Amino acid sequence: MKKKDSGGLGMTIPKRMRIAGVTFYLRNGQLIGRESSTHEKRSNTLPQFIQRQKMRHTTALWKELRYCDVMFTERRTAYQNFASLANQLPAVFVTKRLMDQSSFLMPGIPMSDGILPMVKQELGEVNGVPALLTDLKESDRTLHTKLRLYTAVQTLKYEMPRVRFSMRDVSWWDMTVVDGRLALVGEEFADEMKGWALVKVVDGRCSPQTIVTRCTLYQQYTTEDALERAADSYGGLTETPFLSPR
């Protein structure tokens, strides 16, 4: 390959080189970059496929969540913060046809990240009425402390699962005292296609919270059968598609 001296600096620059799928070459003294094309089949081992499906789902969740006035303050960008946490969620396997649009409601979806203590919360009942139970106490009520309730709704239309998110401010006076702890009480907390996260906010700082939900739709997309169907739609794996040894 011919090389060109770089301004007497003792360096040589190849006329053409390929880096990470992009080909760079010199034209009239300018460095040009173009996406490379190759007919070589992309490697798709089981670990690679699982990680790609996780990242696909992380991206799909963020597309829905980013317009919801979320607070992720512990990384350089909100997306980086969200993605680092969402990558810990179980992998859900969908076919290539559903890749761009599908998203799933599951426990543990990150809804905020910050330096305040986490608010412990779980779904339960208060006097027979569904409720979101927390470890907040009446003494936590202060003038500068706000509460945000994030709600996630799982939909399934034309075989396309999708999660929608919304947020509303909650007044401390909306809370019910239960054994010295505060709870949100209402029939909505019985909905098995919804999930919630109550975030505490003080002067621009927030608590790290994740979704609690009774929704189980996502589970049918975590099986070996779902993995095999999804992998086949991408042309198959380069190793045996088993989630665990047989």
CSV table of C-alpha atoms in Angstrom, one decimal, residues 42 48-64 79 82-83 86-87 89-106 160-163 218 221-222 230 233-234:
chain,number,residue,atom,x,y,z
A,42,ARG,CA,-21.8,-10.8,11.1
A,48,GLN,CA,-23.5,-11.2,21.5
A,49,PHE,CA,-27.1,-11.9,20.7
A,50,ILE,CA,-28.2,-11.5,24.3
A,51,GLN,CA,-26.4,-8.2,24.7
A,52,ARG,CA,-27.8,-6.9,21.4
A,53,GLN,CA,-31.3,-7.7,22.5
A,54,LYS,CA,-30.7,-6.0,25.8
A,55,MET,CA,-29.4,-2.9,24.1
A,56,ARG,CA,-32.3,-3.0,21.7
A,57,HIS,CA,-34.8,-3.0,24.6
A,58,THR,CA,-32.9,-0.3,26.5
A,59,THR,CA,-33.1,1.9,23.4
A,60,ALA,CA,-36.8,1.2,23.0
A,61,LEU,CA,-37.6,2.0,26.6
A,62,TRP,CA,-35.6,5.2,26.5
A,63,LYS,CA,-37.5,6.3,23.3
A,64,GLU,CA,-40.7,6.2,25.4
A,79,TYR,CA,-29.2,8.3,28.6
A,82,PHE,CA,-30.4,5.1,32.3
A,83,ALA,CA,-28.6,2.6,29.9
A,86,ALA,CA,-31.3,-0.8,32.3
A,87,ASN,CA,-28.6,-3.2,31.0
A,89,LEU,CA,-32.7,-6.0,33.3
A,90,PRO,CA,-33.5,-9.5,32.0
A,91,ALA,CA,-33.1,-9.9,28.2
A,92,VAL,CA,-36.3,-10.1,26.2
A,93,PHE,CA,-36.1,-11.8,22.9
A,94,VAL,CA,-38.2,-10.4,19.9
A,95,THR,CA,-38.1,-11.1,16.2
A,96,LYS,CA,-36.5,-8.7,13.8
A,97,ARG,CA,-39.9,-7.6,12.6
A,98,LEU,CA,-40.7,-6.3,16.2
A,99,MET,CA,-37.3,-5.0,16.9
A,100,ASP,CA,-37.7,-1.2,16.5
A,101,GLN,CA,-41.0,-0.8,18.3
A,102,SER,CA,-41.5,-3.3,21.0
A,103,SER,CA,-40.9,-2.6,24.7
A,104,PHE,CA,-41.9,-4.4,27.9
A,105,LEU,CA,-43.1,-3.5,31.4
A,106,MET,CA,-41.1,-5.4,34.0
A,160,MET,CA,-46.8,-5.2,19.2
A,161,PRO,CA,-46.0,-4.8,22.9
A,162,ARG,CA,-45.2,-1.3,24.0
A,163,VAL,CA,-44.8,0.6,27.3
A,218,TYR,CA,-42.6,-9.9,29.4
A,221,TYR,CA,-40.3,-13.3,25.8
A,222,THR,CA,-37.5,-14.5,28.1
A,230,ALA,CA,-35.8,-14.3,17.6
A,233,SER,CA,-35.3,-14.1,12.4
A,234,TYR,CA,-31.8,-12.7,12.4
